[in-house]
CSV table of N, CA and C in Angstrom, one decimal:
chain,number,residue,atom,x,y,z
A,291,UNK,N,64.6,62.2,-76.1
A,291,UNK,CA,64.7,63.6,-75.6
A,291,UNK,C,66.1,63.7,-75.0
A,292,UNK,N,66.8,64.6,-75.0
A,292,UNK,CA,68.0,65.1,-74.5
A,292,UNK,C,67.7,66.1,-73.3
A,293,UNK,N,68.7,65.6,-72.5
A,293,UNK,CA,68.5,66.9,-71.2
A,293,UNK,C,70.4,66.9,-71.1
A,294,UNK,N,70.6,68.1,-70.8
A,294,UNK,CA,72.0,68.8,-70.6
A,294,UNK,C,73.5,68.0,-71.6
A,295,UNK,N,72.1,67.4,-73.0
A,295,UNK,CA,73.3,67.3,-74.0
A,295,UNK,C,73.3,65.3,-74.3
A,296,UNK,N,72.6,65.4,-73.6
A,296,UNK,CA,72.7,63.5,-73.1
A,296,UNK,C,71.5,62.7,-73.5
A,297,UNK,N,71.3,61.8,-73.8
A,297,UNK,CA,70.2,61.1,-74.3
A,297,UNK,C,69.6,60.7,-73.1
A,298,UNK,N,68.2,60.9,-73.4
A,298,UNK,CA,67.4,60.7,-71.4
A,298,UNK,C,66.8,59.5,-71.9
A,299,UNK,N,65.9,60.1,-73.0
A,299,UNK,CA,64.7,58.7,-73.0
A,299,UNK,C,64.3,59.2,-74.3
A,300,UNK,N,62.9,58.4,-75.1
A,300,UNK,CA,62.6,58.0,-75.8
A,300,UNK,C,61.0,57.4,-76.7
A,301,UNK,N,60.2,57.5,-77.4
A,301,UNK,CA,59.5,56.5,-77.9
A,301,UNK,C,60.5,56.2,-79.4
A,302,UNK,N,59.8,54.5,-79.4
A,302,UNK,CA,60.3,54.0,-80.0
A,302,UNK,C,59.2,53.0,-80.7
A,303,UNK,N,58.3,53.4,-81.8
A,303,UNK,CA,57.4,52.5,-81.9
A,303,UNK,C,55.9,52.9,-80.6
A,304,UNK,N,56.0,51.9,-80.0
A,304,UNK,CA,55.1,52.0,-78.4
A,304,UNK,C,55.6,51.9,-77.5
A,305,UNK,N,57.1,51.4,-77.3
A,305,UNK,CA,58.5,51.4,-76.1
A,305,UNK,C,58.4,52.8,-76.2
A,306,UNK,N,58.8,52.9,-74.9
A,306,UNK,CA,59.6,53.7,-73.9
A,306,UNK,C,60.8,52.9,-73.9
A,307,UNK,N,62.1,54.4,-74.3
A,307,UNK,CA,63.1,54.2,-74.6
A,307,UNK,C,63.6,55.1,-73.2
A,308,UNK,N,64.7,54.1,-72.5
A,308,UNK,CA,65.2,55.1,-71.5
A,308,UNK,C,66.2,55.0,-70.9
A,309,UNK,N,67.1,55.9,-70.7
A,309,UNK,CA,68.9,55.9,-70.1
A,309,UNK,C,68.8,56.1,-68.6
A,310,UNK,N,69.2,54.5,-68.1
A,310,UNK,CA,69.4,54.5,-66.7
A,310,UNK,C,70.2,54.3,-66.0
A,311,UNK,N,71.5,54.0,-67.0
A,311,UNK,CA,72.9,53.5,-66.4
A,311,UNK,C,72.8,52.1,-66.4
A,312,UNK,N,73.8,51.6,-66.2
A,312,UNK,CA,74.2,50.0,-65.9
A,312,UNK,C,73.0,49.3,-64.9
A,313,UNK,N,73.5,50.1,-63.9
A,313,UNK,CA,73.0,49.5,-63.0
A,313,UNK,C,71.6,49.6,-62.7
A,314,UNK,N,70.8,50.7,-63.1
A,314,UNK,CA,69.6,50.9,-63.2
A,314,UNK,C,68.5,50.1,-64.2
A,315,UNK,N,69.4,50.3,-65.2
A,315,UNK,CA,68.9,49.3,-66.4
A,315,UNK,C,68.4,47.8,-65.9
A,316,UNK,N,69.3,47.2,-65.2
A,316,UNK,CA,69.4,45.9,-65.0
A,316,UNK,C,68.5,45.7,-63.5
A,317,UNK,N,68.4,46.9,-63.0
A,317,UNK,CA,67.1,46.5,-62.2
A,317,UNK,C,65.9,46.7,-62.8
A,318,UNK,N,65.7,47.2,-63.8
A,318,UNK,CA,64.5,47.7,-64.5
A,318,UNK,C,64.2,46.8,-65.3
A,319,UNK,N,65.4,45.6,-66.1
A,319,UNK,CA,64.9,44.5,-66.3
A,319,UNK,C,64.6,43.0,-65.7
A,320,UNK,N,64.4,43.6,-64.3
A,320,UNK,CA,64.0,42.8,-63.2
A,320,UNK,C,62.5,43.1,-63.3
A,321,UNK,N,61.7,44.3,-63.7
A,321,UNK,CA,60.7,44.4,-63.3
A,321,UNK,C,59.5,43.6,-64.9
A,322,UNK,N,58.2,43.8,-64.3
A,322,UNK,CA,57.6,43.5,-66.1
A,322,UNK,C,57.6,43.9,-66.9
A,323,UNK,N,57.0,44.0,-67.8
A,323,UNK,CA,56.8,44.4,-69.2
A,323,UNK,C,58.3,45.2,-69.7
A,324,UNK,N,59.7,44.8,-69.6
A,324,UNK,CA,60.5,45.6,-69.8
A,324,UNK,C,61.5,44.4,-70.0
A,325,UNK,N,62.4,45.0,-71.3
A,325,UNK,CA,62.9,44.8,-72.4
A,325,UNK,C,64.6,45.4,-72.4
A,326,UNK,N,65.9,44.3,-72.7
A,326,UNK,CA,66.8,45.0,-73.3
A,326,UNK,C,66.6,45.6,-74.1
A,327,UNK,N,67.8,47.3,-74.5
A,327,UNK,CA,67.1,48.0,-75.7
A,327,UNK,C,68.2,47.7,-76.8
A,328,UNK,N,68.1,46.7,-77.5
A,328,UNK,CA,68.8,46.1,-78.8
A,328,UNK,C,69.0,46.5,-80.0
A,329,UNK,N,68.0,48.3,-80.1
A,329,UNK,CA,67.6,48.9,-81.4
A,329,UNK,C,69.0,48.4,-82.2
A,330,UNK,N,69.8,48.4,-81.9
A,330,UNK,CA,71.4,48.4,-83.0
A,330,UNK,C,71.7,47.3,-83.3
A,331,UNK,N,70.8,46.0,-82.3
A,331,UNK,CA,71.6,44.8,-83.2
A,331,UNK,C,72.3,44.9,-81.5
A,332,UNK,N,72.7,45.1,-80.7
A,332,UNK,CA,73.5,44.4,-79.7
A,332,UNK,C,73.2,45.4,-78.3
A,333,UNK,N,73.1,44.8,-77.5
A,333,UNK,CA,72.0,45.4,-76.5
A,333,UNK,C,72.9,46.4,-75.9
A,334,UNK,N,72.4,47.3,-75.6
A,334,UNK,CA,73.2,48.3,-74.6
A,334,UNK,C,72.5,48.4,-73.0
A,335,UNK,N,73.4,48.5,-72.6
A,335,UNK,CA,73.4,47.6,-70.8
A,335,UNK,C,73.0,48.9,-70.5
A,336,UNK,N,73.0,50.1,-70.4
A,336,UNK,CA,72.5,51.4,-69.8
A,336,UNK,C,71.7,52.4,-70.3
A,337,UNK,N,70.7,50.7,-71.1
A,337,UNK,CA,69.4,51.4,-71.3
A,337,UNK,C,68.4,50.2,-71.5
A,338,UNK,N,67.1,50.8,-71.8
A,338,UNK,CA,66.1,50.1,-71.3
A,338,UNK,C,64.6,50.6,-72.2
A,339,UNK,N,64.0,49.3,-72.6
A,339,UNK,CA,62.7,49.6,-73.1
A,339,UNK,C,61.4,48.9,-72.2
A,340,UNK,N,60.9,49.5,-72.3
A,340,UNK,CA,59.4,49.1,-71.4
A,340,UNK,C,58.3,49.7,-72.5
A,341,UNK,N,57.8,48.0,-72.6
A,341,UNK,CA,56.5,48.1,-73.4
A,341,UNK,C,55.3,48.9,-72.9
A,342,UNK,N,54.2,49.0,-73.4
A,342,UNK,CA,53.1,50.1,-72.9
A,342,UNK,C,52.5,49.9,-71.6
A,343,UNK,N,51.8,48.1,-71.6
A,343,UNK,CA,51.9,47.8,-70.3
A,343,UNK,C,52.4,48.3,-69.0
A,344,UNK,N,53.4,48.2,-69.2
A,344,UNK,CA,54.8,49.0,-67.9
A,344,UNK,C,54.6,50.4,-68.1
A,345,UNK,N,53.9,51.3,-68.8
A,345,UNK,CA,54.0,52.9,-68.8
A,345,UNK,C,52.6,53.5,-68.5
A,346,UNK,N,51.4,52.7,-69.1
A,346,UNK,CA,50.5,53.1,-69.0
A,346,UNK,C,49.3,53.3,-68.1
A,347,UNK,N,49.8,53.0,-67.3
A,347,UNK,CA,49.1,53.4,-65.6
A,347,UNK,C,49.3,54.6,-65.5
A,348,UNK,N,48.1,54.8,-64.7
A,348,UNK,CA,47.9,56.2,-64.0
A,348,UNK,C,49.6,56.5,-63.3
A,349,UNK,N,50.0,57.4,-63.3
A,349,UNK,CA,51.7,57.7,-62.8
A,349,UNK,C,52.9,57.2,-63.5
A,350,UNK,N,52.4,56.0,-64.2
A,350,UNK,CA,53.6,55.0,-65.1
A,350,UNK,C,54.4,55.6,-65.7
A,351,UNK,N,54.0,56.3,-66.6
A,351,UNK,CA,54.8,57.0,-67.8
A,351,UNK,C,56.0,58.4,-66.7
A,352,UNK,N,55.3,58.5,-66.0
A,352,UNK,CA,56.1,59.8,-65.0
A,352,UNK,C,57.4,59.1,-64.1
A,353,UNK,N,56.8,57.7,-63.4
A,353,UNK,CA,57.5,57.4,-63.0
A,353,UNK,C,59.0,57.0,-63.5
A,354,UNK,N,58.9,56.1,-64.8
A,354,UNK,CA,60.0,55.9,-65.5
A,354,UNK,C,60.7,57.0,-65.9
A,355,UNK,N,60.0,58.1,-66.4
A,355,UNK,CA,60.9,59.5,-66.7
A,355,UNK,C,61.8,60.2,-65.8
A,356,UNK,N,61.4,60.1,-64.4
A,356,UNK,CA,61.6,60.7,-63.6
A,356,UNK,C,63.0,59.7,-63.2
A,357,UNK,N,62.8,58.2,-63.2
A,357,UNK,CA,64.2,57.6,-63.0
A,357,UNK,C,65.3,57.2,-64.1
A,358,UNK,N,65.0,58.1,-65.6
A,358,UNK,CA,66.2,58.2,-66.6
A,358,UNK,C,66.2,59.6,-66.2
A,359,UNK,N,65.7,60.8,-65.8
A,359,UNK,CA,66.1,62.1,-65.6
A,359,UNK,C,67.3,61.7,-64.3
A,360,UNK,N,66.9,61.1,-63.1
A,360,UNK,CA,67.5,61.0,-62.0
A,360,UNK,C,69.0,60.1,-62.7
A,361,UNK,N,68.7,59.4,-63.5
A,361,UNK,CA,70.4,59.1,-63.8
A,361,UNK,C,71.0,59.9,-64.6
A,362,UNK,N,70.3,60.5,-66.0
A,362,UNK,CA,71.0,61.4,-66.7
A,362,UNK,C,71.8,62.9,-65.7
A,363,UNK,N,70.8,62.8,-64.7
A,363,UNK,CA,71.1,64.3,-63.8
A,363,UNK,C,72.7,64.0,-63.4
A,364,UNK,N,73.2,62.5,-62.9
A,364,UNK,CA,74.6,62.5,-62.3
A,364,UNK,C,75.5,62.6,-63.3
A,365,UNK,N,75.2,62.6,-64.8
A,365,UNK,CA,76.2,62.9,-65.7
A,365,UNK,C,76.7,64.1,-66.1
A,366,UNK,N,78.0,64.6,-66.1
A,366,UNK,CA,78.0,66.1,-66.2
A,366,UNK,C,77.5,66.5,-67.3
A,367,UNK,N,77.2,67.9,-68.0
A,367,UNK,CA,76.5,68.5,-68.9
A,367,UNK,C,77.7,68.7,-70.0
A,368,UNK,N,77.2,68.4,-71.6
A,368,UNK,CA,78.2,68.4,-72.9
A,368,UNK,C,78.2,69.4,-73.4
């Protein structure tokens, strides 16, 4: 899904696909069920996949949305 022009997030399969920035990403693959997202053949550092596991709790899927909206938001609009 795109918000103000920008890639936010994603399914991919049963990943959750999601843009968090560098830095966010890399805390996100600190946590479980979550995955560099390599779709291209070479990982991109300011995004992030999380298997179902990691989404599918009560709040899960909201929570992670709400922190690729919260990074996409500091990007200006295209």
């Amino acid at each position: 899904f795109m918000v103000g022009g920008h890639m936010c997030c994603g399914v991919l399969g049963e990943r959750l696909m999601l843009r968090l920035g560098d830095a966010g990403a890399a805390r996100a693959l600190e946590e479980p069920h979550t995955a560099p997202m390599d779709f291209t053949g070479r990982v991109m550092r300011s995004m992030a996949f999380v298997e179902p596991e990691g989404w599918r709790e009560p709040g899960g899927l909201a929570a992670w949305v709400d922190r690729a909206l919260a990074f996409v938001g500091t990007l200006p609009p295209k």
